[in-house]
mmCIF file of C-alpha atoms and ligand atoms in Angstrom:
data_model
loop_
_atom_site.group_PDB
_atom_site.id
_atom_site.type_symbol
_atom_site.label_atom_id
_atom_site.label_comp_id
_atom_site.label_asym_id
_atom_site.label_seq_id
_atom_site.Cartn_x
_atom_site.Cartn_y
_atom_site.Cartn_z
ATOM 1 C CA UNK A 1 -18.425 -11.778 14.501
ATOM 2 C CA UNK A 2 -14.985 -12.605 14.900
ATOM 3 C CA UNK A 3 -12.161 -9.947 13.297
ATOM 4 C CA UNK A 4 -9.319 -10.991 11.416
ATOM 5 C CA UNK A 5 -6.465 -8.974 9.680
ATOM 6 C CA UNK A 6 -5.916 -9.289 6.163
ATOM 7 C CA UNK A 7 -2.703 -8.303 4.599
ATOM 8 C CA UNK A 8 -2.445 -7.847 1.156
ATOM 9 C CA UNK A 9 1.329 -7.934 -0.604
ATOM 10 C CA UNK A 10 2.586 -7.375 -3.834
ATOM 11 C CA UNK A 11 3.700 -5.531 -7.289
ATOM 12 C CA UNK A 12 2.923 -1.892 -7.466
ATOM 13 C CA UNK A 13 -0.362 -1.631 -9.799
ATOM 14 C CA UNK A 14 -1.739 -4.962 -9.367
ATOM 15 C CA UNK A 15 -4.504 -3.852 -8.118
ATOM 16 C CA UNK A 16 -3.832 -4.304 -4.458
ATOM 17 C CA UNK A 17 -5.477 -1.086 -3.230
ATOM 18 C CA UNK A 18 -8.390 -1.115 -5.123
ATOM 19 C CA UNK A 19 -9.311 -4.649 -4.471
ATOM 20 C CA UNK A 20 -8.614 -4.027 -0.731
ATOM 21 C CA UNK A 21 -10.669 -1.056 -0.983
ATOM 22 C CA UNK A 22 -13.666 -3.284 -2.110
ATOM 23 C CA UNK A 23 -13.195 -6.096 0.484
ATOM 24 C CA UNK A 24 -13.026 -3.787 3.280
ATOM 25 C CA UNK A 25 -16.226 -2.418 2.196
ATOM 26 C CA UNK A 26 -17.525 -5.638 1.931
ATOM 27 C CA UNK A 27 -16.911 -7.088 5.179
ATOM 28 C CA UNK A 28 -17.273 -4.025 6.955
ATOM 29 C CA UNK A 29 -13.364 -3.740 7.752
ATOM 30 C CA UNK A 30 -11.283 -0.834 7.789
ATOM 31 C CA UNK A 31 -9.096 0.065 4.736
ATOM 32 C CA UNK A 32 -5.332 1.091 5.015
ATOM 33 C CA UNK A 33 -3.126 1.924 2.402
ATOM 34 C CA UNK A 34 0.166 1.784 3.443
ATOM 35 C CA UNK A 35 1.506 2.975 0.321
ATOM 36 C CA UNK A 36 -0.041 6.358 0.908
ATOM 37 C CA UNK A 37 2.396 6.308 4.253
ATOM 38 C CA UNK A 38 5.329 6.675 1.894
ATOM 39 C CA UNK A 39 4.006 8.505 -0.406
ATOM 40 C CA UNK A 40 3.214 11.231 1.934
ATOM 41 C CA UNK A 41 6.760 10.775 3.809
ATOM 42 C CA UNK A 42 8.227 10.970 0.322
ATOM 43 C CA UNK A 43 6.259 14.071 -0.709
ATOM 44 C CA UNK A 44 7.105 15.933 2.622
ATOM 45 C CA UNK A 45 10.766 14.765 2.055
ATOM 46 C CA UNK A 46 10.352 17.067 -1.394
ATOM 47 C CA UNK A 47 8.665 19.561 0.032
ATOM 48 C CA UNK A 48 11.379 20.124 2.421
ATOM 49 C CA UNK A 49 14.380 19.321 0.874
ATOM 50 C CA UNK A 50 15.555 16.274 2.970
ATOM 51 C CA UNK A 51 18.417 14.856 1.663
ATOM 52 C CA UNK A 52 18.184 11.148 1.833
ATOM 53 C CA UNK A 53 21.543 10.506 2.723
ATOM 54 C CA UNK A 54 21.611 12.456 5.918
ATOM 55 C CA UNK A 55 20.566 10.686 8.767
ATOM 56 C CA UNK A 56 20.177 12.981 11.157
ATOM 57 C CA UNK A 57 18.086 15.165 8.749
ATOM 58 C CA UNK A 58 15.972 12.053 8.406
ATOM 59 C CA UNK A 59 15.436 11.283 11.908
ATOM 60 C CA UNK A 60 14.693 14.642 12.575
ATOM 61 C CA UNK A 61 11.974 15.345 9.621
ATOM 62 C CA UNK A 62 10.051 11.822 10.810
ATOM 63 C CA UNK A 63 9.641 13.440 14.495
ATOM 64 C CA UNK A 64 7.662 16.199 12.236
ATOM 65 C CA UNK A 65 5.511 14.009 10.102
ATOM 66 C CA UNK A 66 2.178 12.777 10.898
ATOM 67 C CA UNK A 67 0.455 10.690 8.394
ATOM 68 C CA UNK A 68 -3.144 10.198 8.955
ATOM 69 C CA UNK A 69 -6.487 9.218 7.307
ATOM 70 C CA UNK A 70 -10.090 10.503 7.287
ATOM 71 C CA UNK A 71 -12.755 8.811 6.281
ATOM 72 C CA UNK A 72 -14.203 11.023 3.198
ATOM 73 C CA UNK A 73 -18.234 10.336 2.579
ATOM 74 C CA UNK A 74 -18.066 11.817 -1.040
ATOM 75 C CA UNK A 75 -14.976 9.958 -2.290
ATOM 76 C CA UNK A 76 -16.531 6.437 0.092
ATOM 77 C CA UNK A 77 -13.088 5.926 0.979
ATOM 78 C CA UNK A 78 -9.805 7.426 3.572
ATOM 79 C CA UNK A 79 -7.708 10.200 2.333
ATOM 80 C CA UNK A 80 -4.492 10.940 3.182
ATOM 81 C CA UNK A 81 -3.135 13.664 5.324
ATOM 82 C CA UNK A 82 -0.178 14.649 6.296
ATOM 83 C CA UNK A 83 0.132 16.866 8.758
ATOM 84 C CA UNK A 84 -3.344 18.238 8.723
ATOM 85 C CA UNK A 85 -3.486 19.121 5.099
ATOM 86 C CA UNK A 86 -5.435 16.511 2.659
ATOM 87 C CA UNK A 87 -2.326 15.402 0.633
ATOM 88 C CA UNK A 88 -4.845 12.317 -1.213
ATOM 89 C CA UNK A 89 -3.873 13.798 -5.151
ATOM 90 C CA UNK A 90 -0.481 15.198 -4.597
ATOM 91 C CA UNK A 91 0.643 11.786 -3.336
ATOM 92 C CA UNK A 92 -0.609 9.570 -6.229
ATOM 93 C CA UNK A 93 1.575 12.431 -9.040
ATOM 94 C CA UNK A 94 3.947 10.617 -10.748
ATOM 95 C CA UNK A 95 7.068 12.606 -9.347
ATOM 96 C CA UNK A 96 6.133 10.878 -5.757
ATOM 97 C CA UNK A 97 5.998 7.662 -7.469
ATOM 98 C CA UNK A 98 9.515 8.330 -9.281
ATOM 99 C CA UNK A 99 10.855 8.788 -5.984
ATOM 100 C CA UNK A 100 9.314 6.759 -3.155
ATOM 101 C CA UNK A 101 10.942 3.454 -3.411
ATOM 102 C CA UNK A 102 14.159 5.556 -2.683
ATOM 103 C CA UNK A 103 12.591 6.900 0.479
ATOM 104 C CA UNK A 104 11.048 4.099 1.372
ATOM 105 C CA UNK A 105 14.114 1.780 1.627
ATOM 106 C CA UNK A 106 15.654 4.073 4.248
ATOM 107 C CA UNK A 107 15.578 1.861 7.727
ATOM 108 C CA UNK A 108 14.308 4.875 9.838
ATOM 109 C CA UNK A 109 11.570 5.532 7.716
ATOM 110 C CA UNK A 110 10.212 2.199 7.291
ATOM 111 C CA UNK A 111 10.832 1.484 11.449
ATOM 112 C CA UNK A 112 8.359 4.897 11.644
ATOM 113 C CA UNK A 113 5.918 3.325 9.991
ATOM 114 C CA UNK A 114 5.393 0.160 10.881
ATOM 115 C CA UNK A 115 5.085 0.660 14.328
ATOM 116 C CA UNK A 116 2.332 3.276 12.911
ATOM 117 C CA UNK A 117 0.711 0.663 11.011
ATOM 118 C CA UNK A 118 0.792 -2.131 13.644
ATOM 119 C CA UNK A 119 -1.416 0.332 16.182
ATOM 120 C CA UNK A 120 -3.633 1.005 13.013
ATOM 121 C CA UNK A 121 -4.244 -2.772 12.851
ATOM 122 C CA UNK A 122 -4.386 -3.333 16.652
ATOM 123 C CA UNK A 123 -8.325 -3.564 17.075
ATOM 124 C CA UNK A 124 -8.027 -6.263 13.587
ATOM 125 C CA UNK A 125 -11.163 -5.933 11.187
ATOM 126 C CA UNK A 126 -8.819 -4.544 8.581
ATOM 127 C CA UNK A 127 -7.615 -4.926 5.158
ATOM 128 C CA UNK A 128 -3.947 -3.018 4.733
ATOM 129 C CA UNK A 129 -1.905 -3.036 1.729
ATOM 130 C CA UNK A 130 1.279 -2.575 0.782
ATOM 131 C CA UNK A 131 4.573 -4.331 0.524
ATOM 132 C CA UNK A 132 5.880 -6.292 3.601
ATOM 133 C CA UNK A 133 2.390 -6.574 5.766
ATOM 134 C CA UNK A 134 2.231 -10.254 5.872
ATOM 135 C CA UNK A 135 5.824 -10.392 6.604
ATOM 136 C CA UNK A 136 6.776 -8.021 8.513
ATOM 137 C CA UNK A 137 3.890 -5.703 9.946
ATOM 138 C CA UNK A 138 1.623 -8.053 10.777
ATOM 139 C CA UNK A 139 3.274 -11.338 10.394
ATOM 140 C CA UNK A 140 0.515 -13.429 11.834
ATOM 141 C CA UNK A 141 -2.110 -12.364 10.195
ATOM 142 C CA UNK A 142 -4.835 -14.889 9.699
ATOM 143 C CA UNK A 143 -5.151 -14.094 6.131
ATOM 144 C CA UNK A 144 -2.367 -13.203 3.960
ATOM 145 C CA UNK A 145 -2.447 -12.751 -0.222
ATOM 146 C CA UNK A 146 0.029 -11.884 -2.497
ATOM 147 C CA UNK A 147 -0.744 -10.190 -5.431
ATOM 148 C CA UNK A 148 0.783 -10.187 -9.323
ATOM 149 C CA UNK A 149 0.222 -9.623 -12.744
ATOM 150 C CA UNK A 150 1.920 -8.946 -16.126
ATOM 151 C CA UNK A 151 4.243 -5.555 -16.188
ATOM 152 C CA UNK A 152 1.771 -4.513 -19.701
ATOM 153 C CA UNK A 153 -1.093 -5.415 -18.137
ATOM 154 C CA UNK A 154 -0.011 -3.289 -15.102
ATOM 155 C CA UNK A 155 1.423 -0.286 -16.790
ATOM 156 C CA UNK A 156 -2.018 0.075 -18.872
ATOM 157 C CA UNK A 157 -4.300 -0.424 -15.910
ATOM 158 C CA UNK A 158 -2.153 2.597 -14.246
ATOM 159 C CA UNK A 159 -2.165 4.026 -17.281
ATOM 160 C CA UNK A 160 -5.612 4.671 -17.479
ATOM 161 C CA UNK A 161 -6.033 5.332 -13.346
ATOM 162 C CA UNK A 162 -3.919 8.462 -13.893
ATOM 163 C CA UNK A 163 -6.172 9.179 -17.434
ATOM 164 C CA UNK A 164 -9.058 9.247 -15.350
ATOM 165 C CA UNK A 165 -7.831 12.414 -12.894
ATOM 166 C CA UNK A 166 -6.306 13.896 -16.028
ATOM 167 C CA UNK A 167 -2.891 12.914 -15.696
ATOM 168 C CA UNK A 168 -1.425 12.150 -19.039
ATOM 169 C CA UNK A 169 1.946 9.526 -19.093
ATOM 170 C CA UNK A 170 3.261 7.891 -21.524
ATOM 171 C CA UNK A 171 3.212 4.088 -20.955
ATOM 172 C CA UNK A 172 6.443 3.231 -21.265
ATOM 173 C CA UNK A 173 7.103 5.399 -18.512
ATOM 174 C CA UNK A 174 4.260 4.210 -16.855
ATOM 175 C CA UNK A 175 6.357 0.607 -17.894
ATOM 176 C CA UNK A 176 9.916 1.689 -16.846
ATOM 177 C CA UNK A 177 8.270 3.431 -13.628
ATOM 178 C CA UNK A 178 6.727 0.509 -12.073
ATOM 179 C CA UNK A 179 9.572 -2.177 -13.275
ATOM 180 C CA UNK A 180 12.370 -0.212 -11.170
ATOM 181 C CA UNK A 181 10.326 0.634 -8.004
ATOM 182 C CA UNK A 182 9.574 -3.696 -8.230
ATOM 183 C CA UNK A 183 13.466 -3.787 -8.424
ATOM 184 C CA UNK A 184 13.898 -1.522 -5.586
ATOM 185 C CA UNK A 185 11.397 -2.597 -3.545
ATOM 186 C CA UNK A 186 12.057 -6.210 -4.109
ATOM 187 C CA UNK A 187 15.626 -6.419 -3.759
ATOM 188 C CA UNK A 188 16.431 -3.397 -0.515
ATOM 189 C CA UNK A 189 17.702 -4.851 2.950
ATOM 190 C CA UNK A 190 14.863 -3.773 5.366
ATOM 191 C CA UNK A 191 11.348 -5.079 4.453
ATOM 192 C CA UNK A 192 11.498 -5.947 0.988
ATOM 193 C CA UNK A 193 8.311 -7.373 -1.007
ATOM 194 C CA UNK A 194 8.988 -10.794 -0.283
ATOM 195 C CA UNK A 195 5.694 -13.532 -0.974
ATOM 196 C CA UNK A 196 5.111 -14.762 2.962
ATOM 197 C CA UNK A 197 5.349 -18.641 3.065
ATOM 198 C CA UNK A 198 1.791 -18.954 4.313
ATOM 199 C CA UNK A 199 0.288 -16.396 1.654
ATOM 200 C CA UNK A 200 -1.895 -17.386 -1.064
ATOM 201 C CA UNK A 201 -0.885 -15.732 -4.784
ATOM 202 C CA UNK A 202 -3.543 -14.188 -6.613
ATOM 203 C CA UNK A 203 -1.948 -13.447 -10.463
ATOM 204 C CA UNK A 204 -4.232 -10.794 -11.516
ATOM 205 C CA UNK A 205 -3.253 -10.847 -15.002
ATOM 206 C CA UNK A 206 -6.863 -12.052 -16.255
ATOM 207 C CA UNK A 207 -9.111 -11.228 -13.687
ATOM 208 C CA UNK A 208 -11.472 -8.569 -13.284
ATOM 209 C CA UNK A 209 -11.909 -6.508 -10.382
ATOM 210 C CA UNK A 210 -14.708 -8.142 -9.359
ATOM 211 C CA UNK A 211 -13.121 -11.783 -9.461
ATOM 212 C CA UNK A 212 -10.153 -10.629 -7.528
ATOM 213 C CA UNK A 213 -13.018 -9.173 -4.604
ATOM 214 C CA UNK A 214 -14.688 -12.186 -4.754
ATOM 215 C CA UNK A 215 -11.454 -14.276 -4.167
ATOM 216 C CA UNK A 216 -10.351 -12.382 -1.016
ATOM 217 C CA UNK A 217 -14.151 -11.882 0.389
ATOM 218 C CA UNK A 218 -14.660 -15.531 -0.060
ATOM 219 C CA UNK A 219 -10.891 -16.349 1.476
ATOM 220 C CA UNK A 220 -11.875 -14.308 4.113
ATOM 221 C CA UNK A 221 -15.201 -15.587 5.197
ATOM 222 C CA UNK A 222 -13.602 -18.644 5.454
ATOM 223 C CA UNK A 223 -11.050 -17.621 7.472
ATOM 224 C CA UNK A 224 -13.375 -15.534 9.750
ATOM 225 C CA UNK A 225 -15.226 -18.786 10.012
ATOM 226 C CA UNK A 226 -12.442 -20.975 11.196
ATOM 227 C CA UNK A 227 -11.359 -18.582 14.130
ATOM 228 C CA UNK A 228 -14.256 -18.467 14.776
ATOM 229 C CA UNK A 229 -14.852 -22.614 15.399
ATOM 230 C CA UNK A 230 -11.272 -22.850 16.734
ATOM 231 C CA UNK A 231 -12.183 -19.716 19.052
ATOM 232 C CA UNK A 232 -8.541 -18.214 18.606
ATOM 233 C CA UNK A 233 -10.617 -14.953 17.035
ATOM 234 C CA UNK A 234 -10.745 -11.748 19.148
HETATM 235 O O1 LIG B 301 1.250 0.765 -2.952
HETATM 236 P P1 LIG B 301 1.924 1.948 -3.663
HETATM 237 O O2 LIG B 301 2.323 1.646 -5.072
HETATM 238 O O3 LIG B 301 1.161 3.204 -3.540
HETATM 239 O O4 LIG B 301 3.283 2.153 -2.842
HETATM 240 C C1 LIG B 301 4.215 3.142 -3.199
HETATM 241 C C2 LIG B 301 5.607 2.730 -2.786
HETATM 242 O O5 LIG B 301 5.699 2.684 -1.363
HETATM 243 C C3 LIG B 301 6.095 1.378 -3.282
HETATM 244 O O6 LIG B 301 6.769 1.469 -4.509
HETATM 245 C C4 LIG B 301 7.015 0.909 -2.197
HETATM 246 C C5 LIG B 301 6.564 1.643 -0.961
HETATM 247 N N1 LIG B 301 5.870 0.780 -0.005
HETATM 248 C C6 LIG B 301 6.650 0.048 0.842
HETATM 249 O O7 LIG B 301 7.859 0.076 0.733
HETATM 250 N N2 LIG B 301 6.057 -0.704 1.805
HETATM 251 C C7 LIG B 301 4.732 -0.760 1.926
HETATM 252 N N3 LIG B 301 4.182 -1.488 2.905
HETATM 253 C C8 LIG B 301 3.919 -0.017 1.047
HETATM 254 C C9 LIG B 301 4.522 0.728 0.072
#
């Protein structure tokens, strides 16, 4: 059957990565979560004291960095590694999250990754997530969503992920959290979250995780279909 690419966009906790989790399963397809790329940049920048206005100090910590993902039968899904060492947790604490949309809005960071992300998605058949995918990692993807929802709605559904591993923050941090990485990440010169003129939006304000599968699978298959009658599928 014919691959495709599917690039998922939008506001952190939408449910982007857990939805593309699900379809990827569902279609066979691999899952990458792009996110987890800066998040493990942003950790190692921590880890090693990299001061974010110093270039050269930048350029030279990216030569060291290698994010990568294996497959994890237990947990059915990829972890992430960075340099050899299963960084999956650590990356999802909420000091990362205070501080990745600050990494990732450095140019030289972002040019690193996409170029790691576009030979990730070389072979198609799979779902990636993340903020500028359908615009500008994989800009001709053959199906492209964009994701929203309501900030409360958000900030409880993150709320409770980080509950569930025992991680207890207050939602209005949870609130102010995700509201200033959507103003970073929205509004920073290279590769900002930006809804691609051919995506379709998906508010996930009401929906339930299964609905929101069951819109992309069924998106999808039609999609997969169509290359696959205009033969322009690899
Ligand atoms: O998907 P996430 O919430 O785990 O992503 C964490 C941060 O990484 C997000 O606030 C912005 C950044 N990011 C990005 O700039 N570009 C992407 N393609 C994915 C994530």
């Amino acid at each position: 059957m014919n691959k495709i690419v599917i690039a998922i966009d939008g506001y952190s906790a939408c449910g982007k990565s857990t939805t593309a989790k699900e379809v990827a399963k569902a279609l066979g397809y691999t899952y990458i979560d792009s996110g987890a790329m800066y998040r493990a940049v942003t950790l190692y920048f921590h880890e090693n004291h990299i001061s974010l206005t110093n270039d050269k100090e930048i350029a030279k910590a990216i030569e060291n960095i290698e994010v990568t993902f294996r497959y994890d039968e237990e947990a059915g899904k990829n972890l992430a590694y960075l340099n050899g060492l299963n960084v999956e947790n650590e990356i999802r604490e909420m000091y990362v999250s205070e501080n990745v949309s600050q990494v990732s809005r450095i140019k030289a960071v972002r040019e690193a990754l996409v170029l790691q992300q576009q030979k990730l998605g070389k072979k198609k058949g799979v779902v990636m997530d993340g903020r500028d995918i359908g615009t500008v990692v994989f800009p001709n993807a053959e199906l492209k969503i964009f994701m929203l929802a309501d900030l409360y709605v958000r900030a409880t559904r993150r709320q409770n992920e980080l509950l569930g591993k025992d991680q207890m923050v207050d939602l209005e941090q949870v609130k102010k959290n995700l509201a200033t990485r959507d103003s970073i990440d929205t509004t920073r010169e290279v590769g900002p979250l930006k809804q691609a003129d051919d995506a379709v939006v998906l508010d996930t304000t009401f929906m339930t995780l299964e609905e929101q599968v069951d819109e992309v699978v069924n998106l999808a298959l039609s999609k997969i279909v169509k290359e696959k009658e205009t033969g322009m599928g690899s």
